[in-house]
């Protein structure tokens, strides 16, 4: 994708800089949805559907591994394997000076860079003609507004985007805060006991009888 190639980071890394782990998990779930690798179930749960797509990155692969059993997006943010994956994702960002101490929060330069990227890649006016990569970058940079525009049904079924966000704001509902404001979920993920990462493999589809169908379309 031209936008991500220009920025130099994967969409979930961009989201992590702007909105912390909830934003990164949101983008990973959107990526898996677009690949048809997750399906929705009752009470806003998600679960793996079908075999793992080829070429899946480590972060998205870890999220998919955690969905062997139905979980909500909020439960995923707190899952030990996802928290470890977030910690590993921070390493190159910190090495580039984009995350600082004491809580590995984004530096002033990182915040300015995210704002620059957002202005350079504004929210699309329509869904038509967008590639999956365009969609991921839009969600990474614009949060709820992009979810409601580009993936309204998926966002509603999973609780990833809440209605009624103030016009012009950039927000991830999963993080319960403004896009550039760091919440407890982010600081909590820095400390605590870590679980081991899962092994990627085939995933049995289905979230139970109340499942909402496979991903890949909205």
PDB file of C-alpha atoms in Angstrom:
ATOM      1  CA  UNK A   1       0.000   0.000   0.000  1.00  0.00           C
ATOM      2  CA  UNK A   2       1.430   3.355  -1.006  1.00  0.00           C
ATOM      3  CA  UNK A   3       0.388   5.083   2.206  1.00  0.00           C
ATOM      4  CA  UNK A   4       1.890   2.513   4.553  1.00  0.00           C
ATOM      5  CA  UNK A   5       5.032   2.235   2.423  1.00  0.00           C
ATOM      6  CA  UNK A   6       5.447   5.996   2.669  1.00  0.00           C
ATOM      7  CA  UNK A   7       4.926   5.976   6.439  1.00  0.00           C
ATOM      8  CA  UNK A   8       7.192   2.998   6.991  1.00  0.00           C
ATOM      9  CA  UNK A   9       5.079   1.251   9.645  1.00  0.00           C
ATOM     10  CA  UNK A  10       2.367  -1.375   9.548  1.00  0.00           C
ATOM     11  CA  UNK A  11      -1.198  -0.154  10.217  1.00  0.00           C
ATOM     12  CA  UNK A  12      -1.311  -1.729  13.698  1.00  0.00           C
ATOM     13  CA  UNK A  13       1.960   0.045  14.569  1.00  0.00           C
ATOM     14  CA  UNK A  14       0.533   3.371  13.415  1.00  0.00           C
ATOM     15  CA  UNK A  15      -2.560   2.727  15.515  1.00  0.00           C
ATOM     16  CA  UNK A  16      -0.439   1.795  18.536  1.00  0.00           C
ATOM     17  CA  UNK A  17       1.325   5.162  18.313  1.00  0.00           C
ATOM     18  CA  UNK A  18      -1.975   6.997  18.117  1.00  0.00           C
ATOM     19  CA  UNK A  19      -4.271   5.061  20.397  1.00  0.00           C
ATOM     20  CA  UNK A  20      -2.396   2.387  22.325  1.00  0.00           C
ATOM     21  CA  UNK A  21      -3.180  -1.352  22.449  1.00  0.00           C
ATOM     22  CA  UNK A  22      -6.954  -0.950  21.931  1.00  0.00           C
ATOM     23  CA  UNK A  23      -6.294   0.822  18.647  1.00  0.00           C
ATOM     24  CA  UNK A  24      -3.741  -1.790  17.541  1.00  0.00           C
ATOM     25  CA  UNK A  25      -6.167  -4.626  18.328  1.00  0.00           C
ATOM     26  CA  UNK A  26      -8.939  -2.808  16.450  1.00  0.00           C
ATOM     27  CA  UNK A  27      -6.788  -2.574  13.325  1.00  0.00           C
ATOM     28  CA  UNK A  28      -5.721  -6.222  13.621  1.00  0.00           C
ATOM     29  CA  UNK A  29      -9.345  -7.326  13.851  1.00  0.00           C
ATOM     30  CA  UNK A  30     -10.242  -5.263  10.800  1.00  0.00           C
ATOM     31  CA  UNK A  31      -7.355  -6.866   8.893  1.00  0.00           C
ATOM     32  CA  UNK A  32      -8.552 -10.347   9.865  1.00  0.00           C
ATOM     33  CA  UNK A  33     -12.137  -9.455   8.957  1.00  0.00           C
ATOM     34  CA  UNK A  34     -11.078  -8.265   5.511  1.00  0.00           C
ATOM     35  CA  UNK A  35      -9.253 -11.572   5.009  1.00  0.00           C
ATOM     36  CA  UNK A  36     -12.320 -13.561   6.062  1.00  0.00           C
ATOM     37  CA  UNK A  37     -10.376 -15.027   8.995  1.00  0.00           C
ATOM     38  CA  UNK A  38     -12.805 -14.070  11.771  1.00  0.00           C
ATOM     39  CA  UNK A  39     -16.540 -14.180  12.203  1.00  0.00           C
ATOM     40  CA  UNK A  40     -18.834 -12.480  14.661  1.00  0.00           C
ATOM     41  CA  UNK A  41     -20.907 -14.211  17.301  1.00  0.00           C
ATOM     42  CA  UNK A  42     -23.418 -13.322  20.019  1.00  0.00           C
ATOM     43  CA  UNK A  43     -22.735 -10.584  22.561  1.00  0.00           C
ATOM     44  CA  UNK A  44     -20.115  -8.914  20.343  1.00  0.00           C
ATOM     45  CA  UNK A  45     -17.772 -11.891  20.383  1.00  0.00           C
ATOM     46  CA  UNK A  46     -15.426 -12.869  17.587  1.00  0.00           C
ATOM     47  CA  UNK A  47     -13.783 -16.170  16.712  1.00  0.00           C
ATOM     48  CA  UNK A  48     -11.446 -17.627  14.111  1.00  0.00           C
ATOM     49  CA  UNK A  49     -12.973 -18.860  10.859  1.00  0.00           C
ATOM     50  CA  UNK A  50     -11.247 -21.301   8.540  1.00  0.00           C
ATOM     51  CA  UNK A  51      -7.508 -21.786   7.995  1.00  0.00           C
ATOM     52  CA  UNK A  52      -5.026 -19.041   8.772  1.00  0.00           C
ATOM     53  CA  UNK A  53      -4.439 -16.783   5.760  1.00  0.00           C
ATOM     54  CA  UNK A  54      -1.017 -16.995   4.164  1.00  0.00           C
ATOM     55  CA  UNK A  55       1.477 -14.278   4.954  1.00  0.00           C
ATOM     56  CA  UNK A  56      -0.197 -13.156   8.157  1.00  0.00           C
ATOM     57  CA  UNK A  57       2.038 -10.941  10.296  1.00  0.00           C
ATOM     58  CA  UNK A  58       3.024 -11.874  13.860  1.00  0.00           C
ATOM     59  CA  UNK A  59       0.708  -9.379  15.561  1.00  0.00           C
ATOM     60  CA  UNK A  60      -2.382 -10.299  13.563  1.00  0.00           C
ATOM     61  CA  UNK A  61      -1.426 -13.969  13.877  1.00  0.00           C
ATOM     62  CA  UNK A  62      -1.327 -13.699  17.661  1.00  0.00           C
ATOM     63  CA  UNK A  63      -4.744 -12.040  17.725  1.00  0.00           C
ATOM     64  CA  UNK A  64      -6.104 -14.823  15.529  1.00  0.00           C
ATOM     65  CA  UNK A  65      -4.551 -17.499  17.763  1.00  0.00           C
ATOM     66  CA  UNK A  66      -6.411 -16.035  20.741  1.00  0.00           C
ATOM     67  CA  UNK A  67      -9.708 -16.450  18.900  1.00  0.00           C
ATOM     68  CA  UNK A  68      -9.744 -20.249  19.078  1.00  0.00           C
ATOM     69  CA  UNK A  69     -12.471 -19.482  21.609  1.00  0.00           C
ATOM     70  CA  UNK A  70     -14.966 -16.633  21.274  1.00  0.00           C
ATOM     71  CA  UNK A  71     -13.769 -13.388  22.852  1.00  0.00           C
ATOM     72  CA  UNK A  72     -14.834  -9.783  22.720  1.00  0.00           C
ATOM     73  CA  UNK A  73     -12.446  -7.131  21.472  1.00  0.00           C
ATOM     74  CA  UNK A  74     -12.023  -5.799  25.009  1.00  0.00           C
ATOM     75  CA  UNK A  75     -11.113  -9.267  26.248  1.00  0.00           C
ATOM     76  CA  UNK A  76      -8.534  -9.535  23.477  1.00  0.00           C
ATOM     77  CA  UNK A  77      -6.800  -6.343  24.629  1.00  0.00           C
ATOM     78  CA  UNK A  78      -6.305  -7.927  28.064  1.00  0.00           C
ATOM     79  CA  UNK A  79      -5.271 -11.370  26.797  1.00  0.00           C
ATOM     80  CA  UNK A  80      -1.697 -12.206  27.967  1.00  0.00           C
ATOM     81  CA  UNK A  81      -0.584 -13.247  24.482  1.00  0.00           C
ATOM     82  CA  UNK A  82      -1.854 -10.005  22.964  1.00  0.00           C
ATOM     83  CA  UNK A  83      -0.180  -7.990  25.702  1.00  0.00           C
ATOM     84  CA  UNK A  84       3.107  -9.708  24.915  1.00  0.00           C
ATOM     85  CA  UNK A  85       2.614  -9.042  21.197  1.00  0.00           C
ATOM     86  CA  UNK A  86       2.025  -5.372  22.012  1.00  0.00           C
ATOM     87  CA  UNK A  87       5.245  -5.265  24.029  1.00  0.00           C
ATOM     88  CA  UNK A  88       7.179  -6.738  21.092  1.00  0.00           C
ATOM     89  CA  UNK A  89       5.536  -4.269  18.709  1.00  0.00           C
ATOM     90  CA  UNK A  90       6.774  -1.393  20.861  1.00  0.00           C
ATOM     91  CA  UNK A  91      10.428  -2.372  20.491  1.00  0.00           C
ATOM     92  CA  UNK A  92      11.120  -0.935  17.000  1.00  0.00           C
ATOM     93  CA  UNK A  93       8.999   2.126  17.805  1.00  0.00           C
ATOM     94  CA  UNK A  94      11.025   2.770  20.941  1.00  0.00           C
ATOM     95  CA  UNK A  95      14.285   2.189  19.060  1.00  0.00           C
ATOM     96  CA  UNK A  96      13.235   4.916  16.617  1.00  0.00           C
ATOM     97  CA  UNK A  97      12.600   7.299  19.498  1.00  0.00           C
ATOM     98  CA  UNK A  98       8.816   7.332  19.067  1.00  0.00           C
ATOM     99  CA  UNK A  99       8.070   5.959  22.539  1.00  0.00           C
ATOM    100  CA  UNK A 100       9.562   7.403  25.703  1.00  0.00           C
ATOM    101  CA  UNK A 101       9.751   6.674  29.409  1.00  0.00           C
ATOM    102  CA  UNK A 102       8.368   6.036  31.939  1.00  0.00           C
ATOM    103  CA  UNK A 103       5.394   4.236  30.387  1.00  0.00           C
ATOM    104  CA  UNK A 104       6.560   3.973  26.782  1.00  0.00           C
ATOM    105  CA  UNK A 105       4.111   6.656  25.793  1.00  0.00           C
ATOM    106  CA  UNK A 106       4.413   8.378  22.404  1.00  0.00           C
ATOM    107  CA  UNK A 107       6.877  11.233  22.331  1.00  0.00           C
ATOM    108  CA  UNK A 108       5.917  14.708  21.198  1.00  0.00           C
ATOM    109  CA  UNK A 109       7.595  13.949  17.891  1.00  0.00           C
ATOM    110  CA  UNK A 110       5.522  10.782  17.500  1.00  0.00           C
ATOM    111  CA  UNK A 111       2.288  12.685  18.152  1.00  0.00           C
ATOM    112  CA  UNK A 112       3.241  15.282  15.584  1.00  0.00           C
ATOM    113  CA  UNK A 113       4.091  12.562  13.090  1.00  0.00           C
ATOM    114  CA  UNK A 114       0.737  10.835  13.547  1.00  0.00           C
ATOM    115  CA  UNK A 115      -1.038  14.157  13.049  1.00  0.00           C
ATOM    116  CA  UNK A 116       1.009  14.767   9.896  1.00  0.00           C
ATOM    117  CA  UNK A 117       0.093  11.320   8.560  1.00  0.00           C
ATOM    118  CA  UNK A 118      -3.561  11.945   9.346  1.00  0.00           C
ATOM    119  CA  UNK A 119      -3.552  15.228   7.424  1.00  0.00           C
ATOM    120  CA  UNK A 120      -1.684  13.662   4.522  1.00  0.00           C
ATOM    121  CA  UNK A 121      -4.132  10.750   4.367  1.00  0.00           C
ATOM    122  CA  UNK A 122      -7.559  12.238   5.187  1.00  0.00           C
ATOM    123  CA  UNK A 123     -10.634  10.140   5.804  1.00  0.00           C
ATOM    124  CA  UNK A 124     -11.989   8.901   2.450  1.00  0.00           C
ATOM    125  CA  UNK A 125     -15.245  10.431   1.328  1.00  0.00           C
ATOM    126  CA  UNK A 126     -16.719   7.107   0.147  1.00  0.00           C
ATOM    127  CA  UNK A 127     -16.032   3.377   0.425  1.00  0.00           C
ATOM    128  CA  UNK A 128     -16.124   2.705  -3.296  1.00  0.00           C
ATOM    129  CA  UNK A 129     -12.789   1.934  -4.896  1.00  0.00           C
ATOM    130  CA  UNK A 130     -10.768   1.519  -1.706  1.00  0.00           C
ATOM    131  CA  UNK A 131      -8.375  -1.392  -1.386  1.00  0.00           C
ATOM    132  CA  UNK A 132      -8.132  -3.375   1.840  1.00  0.00           C
ATOM    133  CA  UNK A 133      -4.832  -1.622   2.539  1.00  0.00           C
ATOM    134  CA  UNK A 134      -6.487   1.768   2.102  1.00  0.00           C
ATOM    135  CA  UNK A 135      -9.173   0.698   4.576  1.00  0.00           C
ATOM    136  CA  UNK A 136      -6.625  -0.433   7.158  1.00  0.00           C
ATOM    137  CA  UNK A 137      -4.673   2.808   6.949  1.00  0.00           C
ATOM    138  CA  UNK A 138      -7.868   4.844   7.279  1.00  0.00           C
ATOM    139  CA  UNK A 139      -8.891   2.931  10.408  1.00  0.00           C
ATOM    140  CA  UNK A 140      -5.382   3.220  11.867  1.00  0.00           C
ATOM    141  CA  UNK A 141      -5.399   6.999  11.436  1.00  0.00           C
ATOM    142  CA  UNK A 142      -9.058   7.945  11.887  1.00  0.00           C
ATOM    143  CA  UNK A 143     -10.494   5.392  14.311  1.00  0.00           C
ATOM    144  CA  UNK A 144     -14.247   5.317  14.822  1.00  0.00           C
ATOM    145  CA  UNK A 145     -14.984   7.694  11.957  1.00  0.00           C
ATOM    146  CA  UNK A 146     -13.354   5.313   9.468  1.00  0.00           C
ATOM    147  CA  UNK A 147     -15.020   2.272  11.009  1.00  0.00           C
ATOM    148  CA  UNK A 148     -18.483   3.814  10.771  1.00  0.00           C
ATOM    149  CA  UNK A 149     -17.901   4.883   7.183  1.00  0.00           C
ATOM    150  CA  UNK A 150     -16.062   1.868   5.792  1.00  0.00           C
ATOM    151  CA  UNK A 151     -17.167  -1.101   7.952  1.00  0.00           C
ATOM    152  CA  UNK A 152     -20.394  -0.041   9.675  1.00  0.00           C
ATOM    153  CA  UNK A 153     -21.949  -3.475  10.203  1.00  0.00           C
ATOM    154  CA  UNK A 154     -18.760  -5.120  11.426  1.00  0.00           C
ATOM    155  CA  UNK A 155     -18.065  -2.193  13.752  1.00  0.00           C
ATOM    156  CA  UNK A 156     -21.595  -2.423  15.174  1.00  0.00           C
ATOM    157  CA  UNK A 157     -21.596  -6.205  15.637  1.00  0.00           C
ATOM    158  CA  UNK A 158     -18.255  -6.163  17.443  1.00  0.00           C
ATOM    159  CA  UNK A 159     -18.634  -2.950  19.417  1.00  0.00           C
ATOM    160  CA  UNK A 160     -15.478  -1.503  17.861  1.00  0.00           C
ATOM    161  CA  UNK A 161     -17.112   1.843  17.143  1.00  0.00           C
ATOM    162  CA  UNK A 162     -19.687   3.633  19.229  1.00  0.00           C
ATOM    163  CA  UNK A 163     -22.287   5.944  17.692  1.00  0.00           C
ATOM    164  CA  UNK A 164     -22.375   9.612  18.466  1.00  0.00           C
ATOM    165  CA  UNK A 165     -18.699  10.551  18.589  1.00  0.00           C
ATOM    166  CA  UNK A 166     -18.230  14.320  18.347  1.00  0.00           C
ATOM    167  CA  UNK A 167     -17.849  15.570  14.801  1.00  0.00           C
ATOM    168  CA  UNK A 168     -14.257  16.042  13.802  1.00  0.00           C
ATOM    169  CA  UNK A 169     -12.852  13.996  16.688  1.00  0.00           C
ATOM    170  CA  UNK A 170     -10.467  11.088  16.208  1.00  0.00           C
ATOM    171  CA  UNK A 171     -11.381   8.313  18.598  1.00  0.00           C
ATOM    172  CA  UNK A 172     -11.222   4.577  19.172  1.00  0.00           C
ATOM    173  CA  UNK A 173     -14.247   3.468  21.195  1.00  0.00           C
ATOM    174  CA  UNK A 174     -12.472   0.295  22.251  1.00  0.00           C
ATOM    175  CA  UNK A 175     -10.034   2.498  24.164  1.00  0.00           C
ATOM    176  CA  UNK A 176     -12.858   4.600  25.670  1.00  0.00           C
ATOM    177  CA  UNK A 177     -10.909   7.791  25.030  1.00  0.00           C
ATOM    178  CA  UNK A 178      -9.690  10.267  22.488  1.00  0.00           C
ATOM    179  CA  UNK A 179      -7.256   8.885  19.908  1.00  0.00           C
ATOM    180  CA  UNK A 180      -4.177  10.613  21.320  1.00  0.00           C
ATOM    181  CA  UNK A 181      -5.019  10.214  24.991  1.00  0.00           C
ATOM    182  CA  UNK A 182      -3.428   7.263  26.769  1.00  0.00           C
ATOM    183  CA  UNK A 183      -5.785   5.230  28.927  1.00  0.00           C
ATOM    184  CA  UNK A 184      -5.347   2.657  31.682  1.00  0.00           C
ATOM    185  CA  UNK A 185      -5.372  -0.223  29.207  1.00  0.00           C
ATOM    186  CA  UNK A 186      -2.120   1.051  27.725  1.00  0.00           C
ATOM    187  CA  UNK A 187      -0.284   1.455  31.003  1.00  0.00           C
ATOM    188  CA  UNK A 188      -1.602  -1.875  32.306  1.00  0.00           C
ATOM    189  CA  UNK A 189      -0.180  -3.658  29.282  1.00  0.00           C
ATOM    190  CA  UNK A 190       3.353  -2.520  30.127  1.00  0.00           C
ATOM    191  CA  UNK A 191       3.468  -4.498  33.365  1.00  0.00           C
ATOM    192  CA  UNK A 192       2.085  -7.791  34.613  1.00  0.00           C
ATOM    193  CA  UNK A 193       2.680 -11.446  33.928  1.00  0.00           C
ATOM    194  CA  UNK A 194       3.132 -12.348  30.297  1.00  0.00           C
ATOM    195  CA  UNK A 195       1.889 -15.500  28.645  1.00  0.00           C
ATOM    196  CA  UNK A 196       3.607 -17.252  25.792  1.00  0.00           C
ATOM    197  CA  UNK A 197       2.669 -16.560  22.210  1.00  0.00           C
ATOM    198  CA  UNK A 198       0.540 -19.146  20.464  1.00  0.00           C
ATOM    199  CA  UNK A 199       1.450 -21.191  17.444  1.00  0.00           C
ATOM    200  CA  UNK A 200      -0.285 -20.236  14.245  1.00  0.00           C
ATOM    201  CA  UNK A 201      -2.232 -22.940  12.489  1.00  0.00           C
ATOM    202  CA  UNK A 202      -5.611 -23.914  11.154  1.00  0.00           C
ATOM    203  CA  UNK A 203      -8.605 -22.492  12.966  1.00  0.00           C
ATOM    204  CA  UNK A 204     -12.022 -24.031  13.145  1.00  0.00           C
ATOM    205  CA  UNK A 205     -14.720 -21.547  12.198  1.00  0.00           C
ATOM    206  CA  UNK A 206     -17.918 -20.812  14.026  1.00  0.00           C
ATOM    207  CA  UNK A 207     -18.848 -18.771  17.093  1.00  0.00           C
ATOM    208  CA  UNK A 208     -21.732 -20.986  18.061  1.00  0.00           C
ATOM    209  CA  UNK A 209     -25.313 -21.080  16.872  1.00  0.00           C
ATOM    210  CA  UNK A 210     -25.644 -17.327  17.304  1.00  0.00           C
ATOM    211  CA  UNK A 211     -22.729 -16.503  15.029  1.00  0.00           C
ATOM    212  CA  UNK A 212     -23.061 -13.530  12.736  1.00  0.00           C
ATOM    213  CA  UNK A 213     -21.346 -15.028   9.694  1.00  0.00           C
ATOM    214  CA  UNK A 214     -17.861 -14.847   8.259  1.00  0.00           C
ATOM    215  CA  UNK A 215     -15.765 -11.790   7.612  1.00  0.00           C
ATOM    216  CA  UNK A 216     -14.428 -10.277   4.459  1.00  0.00           C
ATOM    217  CA  UNK A 217     -17.441  -8.110   3.582  1.00  0.00           C
ATOM    218  CA  UNK A 218     -19.415  -5.557   5.489  1.00  0.00           C
TER     219      UNK A 218
END
